[in-house]
Short mmCIF file of C-alpha atoms and ligand atoms in Angstrom, two decimals:
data_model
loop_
_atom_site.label_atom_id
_atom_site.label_comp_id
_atom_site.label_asym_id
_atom_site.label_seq_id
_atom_site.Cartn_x
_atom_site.Cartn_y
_atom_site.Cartn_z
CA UNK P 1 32.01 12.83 -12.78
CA UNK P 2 29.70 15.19 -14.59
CA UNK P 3 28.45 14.24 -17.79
CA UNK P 4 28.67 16.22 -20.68
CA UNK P 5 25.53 17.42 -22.60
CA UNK P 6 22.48 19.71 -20.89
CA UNK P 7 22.67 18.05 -17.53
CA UNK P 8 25.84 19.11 -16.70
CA UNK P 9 24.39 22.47 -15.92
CA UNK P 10 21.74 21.06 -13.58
CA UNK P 11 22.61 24.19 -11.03
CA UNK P 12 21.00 26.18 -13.93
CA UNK P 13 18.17 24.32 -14.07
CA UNK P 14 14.74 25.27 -13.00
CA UNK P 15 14.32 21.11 -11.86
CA UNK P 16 13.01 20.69 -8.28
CA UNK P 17 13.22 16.45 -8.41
CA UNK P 18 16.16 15.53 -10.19
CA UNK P 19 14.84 12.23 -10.36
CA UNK P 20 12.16 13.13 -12.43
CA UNK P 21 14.58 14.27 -15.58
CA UNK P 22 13.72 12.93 -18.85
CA UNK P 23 16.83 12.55 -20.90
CA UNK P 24 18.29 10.91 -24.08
CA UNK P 25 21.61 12.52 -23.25
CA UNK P 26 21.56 15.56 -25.36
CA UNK P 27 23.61 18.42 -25.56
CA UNK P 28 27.37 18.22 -25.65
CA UNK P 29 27.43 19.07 -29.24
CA UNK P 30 30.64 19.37 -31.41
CA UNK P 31 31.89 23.16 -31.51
CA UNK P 32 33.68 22.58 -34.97
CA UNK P 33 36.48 24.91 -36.16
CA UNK P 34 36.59 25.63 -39.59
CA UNK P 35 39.47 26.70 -41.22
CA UNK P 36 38.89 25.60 -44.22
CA UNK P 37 35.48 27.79 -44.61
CA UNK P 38 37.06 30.52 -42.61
CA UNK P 39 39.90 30.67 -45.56
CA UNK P 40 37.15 30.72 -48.11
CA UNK P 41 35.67 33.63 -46.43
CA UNK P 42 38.63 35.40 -45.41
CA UNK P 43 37.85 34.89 -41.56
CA UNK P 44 40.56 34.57 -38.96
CA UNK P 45 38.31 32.42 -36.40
CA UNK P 46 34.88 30.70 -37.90
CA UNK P 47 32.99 27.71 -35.77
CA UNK P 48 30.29 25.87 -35.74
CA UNK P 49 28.10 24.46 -33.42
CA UNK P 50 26.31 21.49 -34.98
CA UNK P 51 22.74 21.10 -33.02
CA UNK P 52 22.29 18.16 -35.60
CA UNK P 53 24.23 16.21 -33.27
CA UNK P 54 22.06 16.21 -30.92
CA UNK P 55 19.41 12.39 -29.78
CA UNK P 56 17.01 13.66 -33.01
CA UNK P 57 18.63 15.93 -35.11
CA UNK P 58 17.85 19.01 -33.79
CA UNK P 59 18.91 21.67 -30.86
CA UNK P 60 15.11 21.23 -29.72
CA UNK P 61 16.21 17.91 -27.87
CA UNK P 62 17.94 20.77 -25.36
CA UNK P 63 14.37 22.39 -24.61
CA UNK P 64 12.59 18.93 -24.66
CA UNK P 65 14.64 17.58 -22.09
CA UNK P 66 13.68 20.25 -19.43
CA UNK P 67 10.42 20.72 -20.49
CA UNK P 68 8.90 17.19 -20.50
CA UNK P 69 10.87 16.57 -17.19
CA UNK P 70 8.71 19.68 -15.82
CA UNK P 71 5.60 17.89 -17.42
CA UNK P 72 6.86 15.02 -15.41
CA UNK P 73 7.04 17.15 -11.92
CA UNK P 74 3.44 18.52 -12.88
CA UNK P 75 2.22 14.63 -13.65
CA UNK P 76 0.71 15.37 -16.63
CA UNK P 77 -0.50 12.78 -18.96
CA UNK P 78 -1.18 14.23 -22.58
CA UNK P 79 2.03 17.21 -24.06
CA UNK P 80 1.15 18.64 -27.51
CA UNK P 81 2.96 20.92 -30.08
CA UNK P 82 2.45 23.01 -32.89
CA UNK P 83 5.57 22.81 -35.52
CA UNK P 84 7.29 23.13 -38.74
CA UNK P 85 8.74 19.68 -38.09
CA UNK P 86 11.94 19.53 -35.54
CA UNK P 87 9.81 20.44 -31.91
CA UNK P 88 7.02 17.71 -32.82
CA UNK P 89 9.76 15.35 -33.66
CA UNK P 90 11.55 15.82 -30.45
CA UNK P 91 8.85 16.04 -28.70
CA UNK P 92 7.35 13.13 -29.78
CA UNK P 93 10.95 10.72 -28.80
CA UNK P 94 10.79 12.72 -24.72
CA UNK P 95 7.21 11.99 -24.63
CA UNK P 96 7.62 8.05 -25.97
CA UNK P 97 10.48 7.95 -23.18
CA UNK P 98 8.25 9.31 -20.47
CA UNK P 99 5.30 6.95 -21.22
CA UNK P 100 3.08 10.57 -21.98
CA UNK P 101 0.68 10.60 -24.69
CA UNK P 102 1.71 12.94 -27.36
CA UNK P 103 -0.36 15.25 -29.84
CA UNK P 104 1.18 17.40 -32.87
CA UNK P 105 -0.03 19.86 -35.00
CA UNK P 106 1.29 20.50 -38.37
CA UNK P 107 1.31 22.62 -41.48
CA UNK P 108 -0.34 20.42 -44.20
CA UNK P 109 2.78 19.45 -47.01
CA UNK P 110 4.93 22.09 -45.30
CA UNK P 111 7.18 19.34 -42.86
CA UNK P 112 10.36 18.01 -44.10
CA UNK P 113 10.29 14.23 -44.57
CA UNK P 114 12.66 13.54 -42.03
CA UNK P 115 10.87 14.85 -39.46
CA UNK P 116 7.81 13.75 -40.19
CA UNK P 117 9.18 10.54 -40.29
CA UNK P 118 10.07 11.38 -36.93
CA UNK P 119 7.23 12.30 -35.39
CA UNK P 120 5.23 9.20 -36.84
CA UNK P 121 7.42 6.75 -35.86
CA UNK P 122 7.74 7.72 -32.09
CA UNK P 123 3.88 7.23 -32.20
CA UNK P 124 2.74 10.77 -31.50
CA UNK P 125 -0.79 11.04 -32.82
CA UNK P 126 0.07 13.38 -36.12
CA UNK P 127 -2.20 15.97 -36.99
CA UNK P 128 -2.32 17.99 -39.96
CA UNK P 129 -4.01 21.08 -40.94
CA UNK P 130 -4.92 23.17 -43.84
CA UNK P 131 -2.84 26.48 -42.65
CA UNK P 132 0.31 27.66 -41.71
CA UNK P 133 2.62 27.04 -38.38
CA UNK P 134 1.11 30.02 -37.08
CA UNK P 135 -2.58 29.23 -37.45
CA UNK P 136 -1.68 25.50 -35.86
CA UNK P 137 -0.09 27.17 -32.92
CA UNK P 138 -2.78 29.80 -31.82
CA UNK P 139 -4.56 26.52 -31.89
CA UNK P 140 -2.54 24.13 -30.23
CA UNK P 141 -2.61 27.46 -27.44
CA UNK P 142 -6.38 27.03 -27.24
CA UNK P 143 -6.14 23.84 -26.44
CA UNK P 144 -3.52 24.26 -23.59
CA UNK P 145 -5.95 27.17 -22.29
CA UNK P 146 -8.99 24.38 -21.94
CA UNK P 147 -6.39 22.32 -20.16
CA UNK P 148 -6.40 19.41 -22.14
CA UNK P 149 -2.22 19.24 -22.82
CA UNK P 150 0.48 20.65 -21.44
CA UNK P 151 1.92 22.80 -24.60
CA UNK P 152 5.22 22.31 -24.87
CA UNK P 153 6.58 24.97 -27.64
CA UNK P 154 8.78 27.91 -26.74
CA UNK P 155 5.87 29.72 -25.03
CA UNK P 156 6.84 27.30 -22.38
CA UNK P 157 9.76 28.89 -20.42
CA UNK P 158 11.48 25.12 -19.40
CA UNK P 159 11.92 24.80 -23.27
CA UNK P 160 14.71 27.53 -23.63
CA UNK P 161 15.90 26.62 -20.18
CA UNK P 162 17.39 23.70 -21.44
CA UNK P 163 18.42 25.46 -24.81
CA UNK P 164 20.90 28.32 -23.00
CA UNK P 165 22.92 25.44 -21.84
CA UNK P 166 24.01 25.61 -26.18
CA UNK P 167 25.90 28.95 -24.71
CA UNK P 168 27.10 27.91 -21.83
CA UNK P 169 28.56 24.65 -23.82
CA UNK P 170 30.19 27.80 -26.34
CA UNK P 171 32.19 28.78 -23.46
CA UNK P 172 33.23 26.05 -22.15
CA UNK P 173 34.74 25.03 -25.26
CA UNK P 174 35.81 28.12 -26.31
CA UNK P 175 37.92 27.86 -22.59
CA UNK P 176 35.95 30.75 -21.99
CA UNK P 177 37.18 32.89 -24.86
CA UNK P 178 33.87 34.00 -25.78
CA UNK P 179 33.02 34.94 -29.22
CA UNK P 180 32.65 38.21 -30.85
CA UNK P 181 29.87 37.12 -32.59
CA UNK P 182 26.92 34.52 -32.36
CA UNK P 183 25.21 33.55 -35.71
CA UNK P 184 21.98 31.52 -35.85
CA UNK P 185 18.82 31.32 -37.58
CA UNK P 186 15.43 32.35 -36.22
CA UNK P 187 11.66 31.51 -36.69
CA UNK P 188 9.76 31.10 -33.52
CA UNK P 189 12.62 33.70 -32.03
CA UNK P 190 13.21 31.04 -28.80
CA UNK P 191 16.90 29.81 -29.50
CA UNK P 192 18.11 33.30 -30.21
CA UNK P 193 16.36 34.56 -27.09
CA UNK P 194 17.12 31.26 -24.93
CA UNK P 195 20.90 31.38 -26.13
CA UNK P 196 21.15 35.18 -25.02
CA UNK P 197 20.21 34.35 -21.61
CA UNK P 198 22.76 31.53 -20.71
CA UNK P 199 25.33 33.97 -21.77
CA UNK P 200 24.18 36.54 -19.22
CA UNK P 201 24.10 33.71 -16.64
CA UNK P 202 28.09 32.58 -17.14
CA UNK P 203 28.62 36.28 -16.83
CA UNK P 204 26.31 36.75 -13.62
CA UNK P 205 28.13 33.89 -12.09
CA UNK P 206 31.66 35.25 -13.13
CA UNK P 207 32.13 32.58 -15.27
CA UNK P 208 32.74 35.02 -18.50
CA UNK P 209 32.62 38.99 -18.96
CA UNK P 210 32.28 39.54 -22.21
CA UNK P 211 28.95 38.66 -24.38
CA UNK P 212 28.51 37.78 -27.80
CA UNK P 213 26.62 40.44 -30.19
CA UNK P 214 23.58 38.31 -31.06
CA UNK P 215 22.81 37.82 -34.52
CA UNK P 216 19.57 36.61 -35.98
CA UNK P 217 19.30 35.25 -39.70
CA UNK P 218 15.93 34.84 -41.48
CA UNK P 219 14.76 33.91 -44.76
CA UNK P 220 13.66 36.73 -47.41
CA UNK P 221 9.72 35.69 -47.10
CA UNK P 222 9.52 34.73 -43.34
CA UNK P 223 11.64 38.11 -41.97
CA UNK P 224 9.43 39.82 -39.48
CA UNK P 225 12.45 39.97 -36.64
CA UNK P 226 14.65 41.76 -39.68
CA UNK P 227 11.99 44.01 -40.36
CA UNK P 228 11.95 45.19 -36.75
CA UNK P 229 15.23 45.85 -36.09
CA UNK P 230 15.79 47.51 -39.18
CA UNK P 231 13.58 50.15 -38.19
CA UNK P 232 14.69 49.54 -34.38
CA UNK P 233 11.20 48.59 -33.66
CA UNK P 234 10.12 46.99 -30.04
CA UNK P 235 7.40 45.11 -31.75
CA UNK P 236 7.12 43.03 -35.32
CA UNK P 237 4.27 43.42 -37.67
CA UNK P 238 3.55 39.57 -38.21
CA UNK P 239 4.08 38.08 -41.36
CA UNK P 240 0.41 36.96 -43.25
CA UNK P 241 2.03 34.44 -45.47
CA UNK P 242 5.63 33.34 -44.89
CA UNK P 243 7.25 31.46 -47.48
CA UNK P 244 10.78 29.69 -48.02
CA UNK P 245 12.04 26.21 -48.38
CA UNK P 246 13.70 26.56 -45.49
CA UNK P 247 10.37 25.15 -43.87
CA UNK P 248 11.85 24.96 -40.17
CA UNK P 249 11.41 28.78 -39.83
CA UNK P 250 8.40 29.23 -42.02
CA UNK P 251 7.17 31.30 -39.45
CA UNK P 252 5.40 35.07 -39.68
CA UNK P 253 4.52 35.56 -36.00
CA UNK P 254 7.23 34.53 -33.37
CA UNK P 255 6.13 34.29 -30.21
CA UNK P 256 9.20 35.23 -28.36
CA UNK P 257 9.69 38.54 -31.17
CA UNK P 258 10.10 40.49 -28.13
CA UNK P 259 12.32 38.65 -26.03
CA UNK P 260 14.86 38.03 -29.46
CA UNK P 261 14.54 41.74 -30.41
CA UNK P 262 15.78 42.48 -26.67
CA UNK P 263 18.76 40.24 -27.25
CA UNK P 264 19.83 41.75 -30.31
CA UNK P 265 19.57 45.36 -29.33
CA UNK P 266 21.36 44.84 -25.42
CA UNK P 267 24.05 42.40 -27.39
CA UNK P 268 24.54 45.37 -30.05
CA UNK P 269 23.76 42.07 -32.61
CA UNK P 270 22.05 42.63 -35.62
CA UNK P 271 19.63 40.23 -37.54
CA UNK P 272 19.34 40.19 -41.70
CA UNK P 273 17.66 38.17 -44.66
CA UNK P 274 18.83 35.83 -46.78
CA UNK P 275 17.22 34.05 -50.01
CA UNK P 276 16.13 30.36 -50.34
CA UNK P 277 19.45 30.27 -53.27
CA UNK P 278 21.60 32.03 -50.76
CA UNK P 279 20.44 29.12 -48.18
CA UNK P 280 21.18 26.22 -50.24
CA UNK P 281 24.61 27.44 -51.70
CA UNK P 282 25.54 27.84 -48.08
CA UNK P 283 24.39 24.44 -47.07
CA UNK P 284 26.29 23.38 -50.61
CA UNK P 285 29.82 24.87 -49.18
CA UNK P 286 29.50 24.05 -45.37
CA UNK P 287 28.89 20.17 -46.69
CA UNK P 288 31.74 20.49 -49.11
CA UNK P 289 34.26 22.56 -47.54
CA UNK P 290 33.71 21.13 -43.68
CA UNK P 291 31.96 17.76 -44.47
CA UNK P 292 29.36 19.19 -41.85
CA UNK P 293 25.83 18.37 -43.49
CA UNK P 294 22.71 20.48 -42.19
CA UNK P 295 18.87 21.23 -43.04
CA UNK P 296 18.61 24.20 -45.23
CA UNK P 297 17.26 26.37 -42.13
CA UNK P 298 20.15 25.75 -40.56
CA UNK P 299 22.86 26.83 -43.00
CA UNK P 300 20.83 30.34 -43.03
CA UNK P 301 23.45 31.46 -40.02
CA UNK P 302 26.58 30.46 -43.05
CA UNK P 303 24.27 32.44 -45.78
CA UNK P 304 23.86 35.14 -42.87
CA UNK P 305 27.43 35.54 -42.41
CA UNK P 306 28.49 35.44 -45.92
CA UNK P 307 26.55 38.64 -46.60
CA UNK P 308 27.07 40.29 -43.84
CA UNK P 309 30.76 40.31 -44.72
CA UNK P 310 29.88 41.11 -48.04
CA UNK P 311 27.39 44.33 -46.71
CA UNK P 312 30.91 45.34 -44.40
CA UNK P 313 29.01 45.15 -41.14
CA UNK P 314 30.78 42.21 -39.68
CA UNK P 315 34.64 42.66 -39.41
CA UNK P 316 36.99 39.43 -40.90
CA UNK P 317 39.01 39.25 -37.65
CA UNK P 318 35.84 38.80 -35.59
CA UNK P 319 35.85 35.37 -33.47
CA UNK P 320 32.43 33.78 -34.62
CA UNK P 321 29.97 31.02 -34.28
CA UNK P 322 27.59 29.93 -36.37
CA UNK P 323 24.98 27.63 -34.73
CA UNK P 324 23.31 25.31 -37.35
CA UNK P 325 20.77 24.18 -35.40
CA UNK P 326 19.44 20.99 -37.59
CA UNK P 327 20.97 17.77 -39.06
CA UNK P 328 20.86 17.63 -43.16
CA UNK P 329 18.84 14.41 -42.82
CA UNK P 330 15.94 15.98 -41.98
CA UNK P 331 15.09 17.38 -45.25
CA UNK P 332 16.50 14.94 -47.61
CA UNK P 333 14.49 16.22 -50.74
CA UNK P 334 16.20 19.24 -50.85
CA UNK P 335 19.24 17.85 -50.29
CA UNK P 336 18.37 15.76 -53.23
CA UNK P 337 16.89 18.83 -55.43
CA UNK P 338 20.13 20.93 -54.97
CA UNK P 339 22.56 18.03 -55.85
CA UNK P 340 24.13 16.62 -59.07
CA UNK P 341 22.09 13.65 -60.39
CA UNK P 342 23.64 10.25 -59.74
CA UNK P 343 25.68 8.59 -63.29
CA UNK P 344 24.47 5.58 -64.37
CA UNK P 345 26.11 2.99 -66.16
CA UNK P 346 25.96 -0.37 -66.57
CA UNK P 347 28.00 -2.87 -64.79
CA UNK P 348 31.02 -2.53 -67.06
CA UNK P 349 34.80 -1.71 -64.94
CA UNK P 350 35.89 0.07 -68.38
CA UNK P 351 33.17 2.71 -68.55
CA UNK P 352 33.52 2.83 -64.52
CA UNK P 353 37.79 3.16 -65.62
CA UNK P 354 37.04 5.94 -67.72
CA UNK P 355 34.63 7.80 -65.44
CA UNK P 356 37.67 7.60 -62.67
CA UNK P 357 40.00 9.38 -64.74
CA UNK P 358 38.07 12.55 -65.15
CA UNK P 359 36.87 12.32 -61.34
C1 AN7 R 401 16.34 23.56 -37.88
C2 AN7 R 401 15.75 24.78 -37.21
N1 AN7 R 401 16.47 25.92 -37.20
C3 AN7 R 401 15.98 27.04 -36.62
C4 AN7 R 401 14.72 27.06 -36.05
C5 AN7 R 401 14.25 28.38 -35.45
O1 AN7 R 401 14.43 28.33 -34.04
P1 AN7 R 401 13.51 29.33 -33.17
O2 AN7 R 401 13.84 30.71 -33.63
O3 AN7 R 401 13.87 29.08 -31.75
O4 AN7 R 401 12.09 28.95 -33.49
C6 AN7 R 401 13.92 25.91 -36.05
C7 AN7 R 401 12.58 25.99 -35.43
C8 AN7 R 401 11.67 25.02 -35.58
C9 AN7 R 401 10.34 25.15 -35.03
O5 AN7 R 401 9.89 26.21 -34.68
C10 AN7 R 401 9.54 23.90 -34.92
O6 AN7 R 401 10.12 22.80 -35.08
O7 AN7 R 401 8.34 24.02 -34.68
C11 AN7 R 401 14.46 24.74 -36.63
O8 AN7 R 401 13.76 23.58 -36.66
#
């Protein structure tokens, strides 16, 4: 009986000793429909994938899974990272479970508490530097080059292996209805890119025969992918100094620009910017109208969408998902910044009475 989550697709994988996987059974994430949001926006068919359901919060557990099972193949001792928070936490729980040594770099102040929390507490050695994710990745890369890890971000193709398996789970949910529309957020450009090609696979193998326009959502200061295809460029002009709260895709120089500007062009997708108060009321009304709680980052593909109807260019009786690709745990401050304060009162039932009736 095949399980449900990444592994299920191991005929997709690029795994030569099955033996050898590294798993904390991720994947098999809830495809949510939501009506309720839908009816707010005037949508006849809205979903959401929640990636935040995934072993640590994030879809990176999908990438992890094949790539530290390939670092198990090669027997290598010591994987390292560069990352705004989500990869180094993940990769610091598949490295812990493989008995590897684990090094992360990170952008001084710029992680969300959650993940650093992460990334601490499944021992990886934590390193922090005075720059940007960009400046700790070229160096993380240097490091790879000298041989001394194996560099597990999305440079490494076994990482977005494992993370087309979130379309193939879209279709197999969908009963193979497949969407008019894909909606997710991108930094570091692998998801959008990795997500892409598992849709091209179920339609190779005959599985599906439509595909899903591919849509890419970044924030206002970190939007070199939007820049591009708004000019219907082949290459991006890199970002010097991104900036948003939405710190997972604080990123001005994705690696895989060309493979995600590739994916939106041949989809006929599009990709657009949205504002750090666009982001938050987003993540406000998915919480609130769906009870589905995500990392600001994340609720950039529900900002995305929302303006996007607004600008006309995506029709209301489109079939779409929105992938929101963190859990809201992760960056509890902001959760915490955008939110009413908490009352308090003393322990006294009558004030609590009162308080009831205007609830
Ligand atoms: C919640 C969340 N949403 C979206 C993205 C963007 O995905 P890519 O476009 O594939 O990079 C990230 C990326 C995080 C890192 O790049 C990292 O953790 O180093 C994320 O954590």
């Amino acid at each position: 009986k095949r399980e449900i989550g990444v592994w299920r697709y191991l005929e997709y994988m690029p795994v030569k000793d099955p033996k050898k996987i590294v798993t904390l059974h991720e994947g098999g994430t809830p495809l949510y429909k939501c009506d309720n949001l839908a009816k707010e926006l005037g949508l006849k068919e809205l979903y959401v994938k929640n990636e935040g359901a995934n072993p640590t919060g994030s879809f990176k557990d999908r990438g992890m899974t094949v790539g530290v099972t390939r670092a198990n193949e090669l027997g290598v001792k010591v994987v390292g990272c560069a990352s705004t928070g989500n990869t180094s936490a993940s990769l610091a729980a598949y490295s812990a479970r493989s008995g590897k040594k684990c090094i992360v770099l990170l952008p001084e102040g710029k992680v969300a508490l959650g993940k650093l929390a992460q990334a601490m507490f499944y021992g990886a050695k934590v390193i922090q530097i005075k720059g940007n994710f960009d400046d700790a990745l070229e160096m993380v890369r240097e490091l790879a080059e000298k041989k001394l890890l194996y560099l597990l971000n999305s440079v490494n193709p076994f990482r977005l292996e494992g993370q087309k398996t979130i379309g193939f789970e879209i279709c197999d949910q969908l009963n193979w209805e497949v969407p008019d529309r894909v909606i997710l957020p991108v930094g570091n450009a692998g998801n959008i890119s990795a997500i892409w090609k598992g849709f091209k696979e179920f339609r190779e193998t005959g599985i599906i025969d439509e595909l899903p326009k591919m849509t890419g959502i970044q924030a206002e200061g970190a939007k070199p992918i939007v820049d591009a295809v708004k000019k219907g460029a082949k290459e991006i002009i890199p970002e010097e100094h991104p900036e948003t709260i939405a710190t997972a895709i604080r990123i001005g120089n994705p690696v895989n620009a060309p493979k995600a500007l590739d994916a939106i062009y041949s989809s006929g997708g599009t990709a657009e910017s949205v504002t750090d108060e666009e982001i938050i009321h987003a993540q406000k009304l998915l919480a609130r109208t769906e009870g589905i709680f995500v990392e600001p980052a994340s609720a950039s593909s529900i900002a995305g969408l929302i303006k996007l109807l607004d600008m006309g260019v995506i029709d209301r009786d489109e079939r779409i998902v929105c992938i929101t690709t963190g859990h809201g745990l992760k960056d509890p401050d902001a959760a915490i910044r955008a939110s009413e304060k908490p009352i308090e009162i003393e322990c006294d039932i009558k004030v609590l009475e009162k308080l009831l009736m205007e609830l």
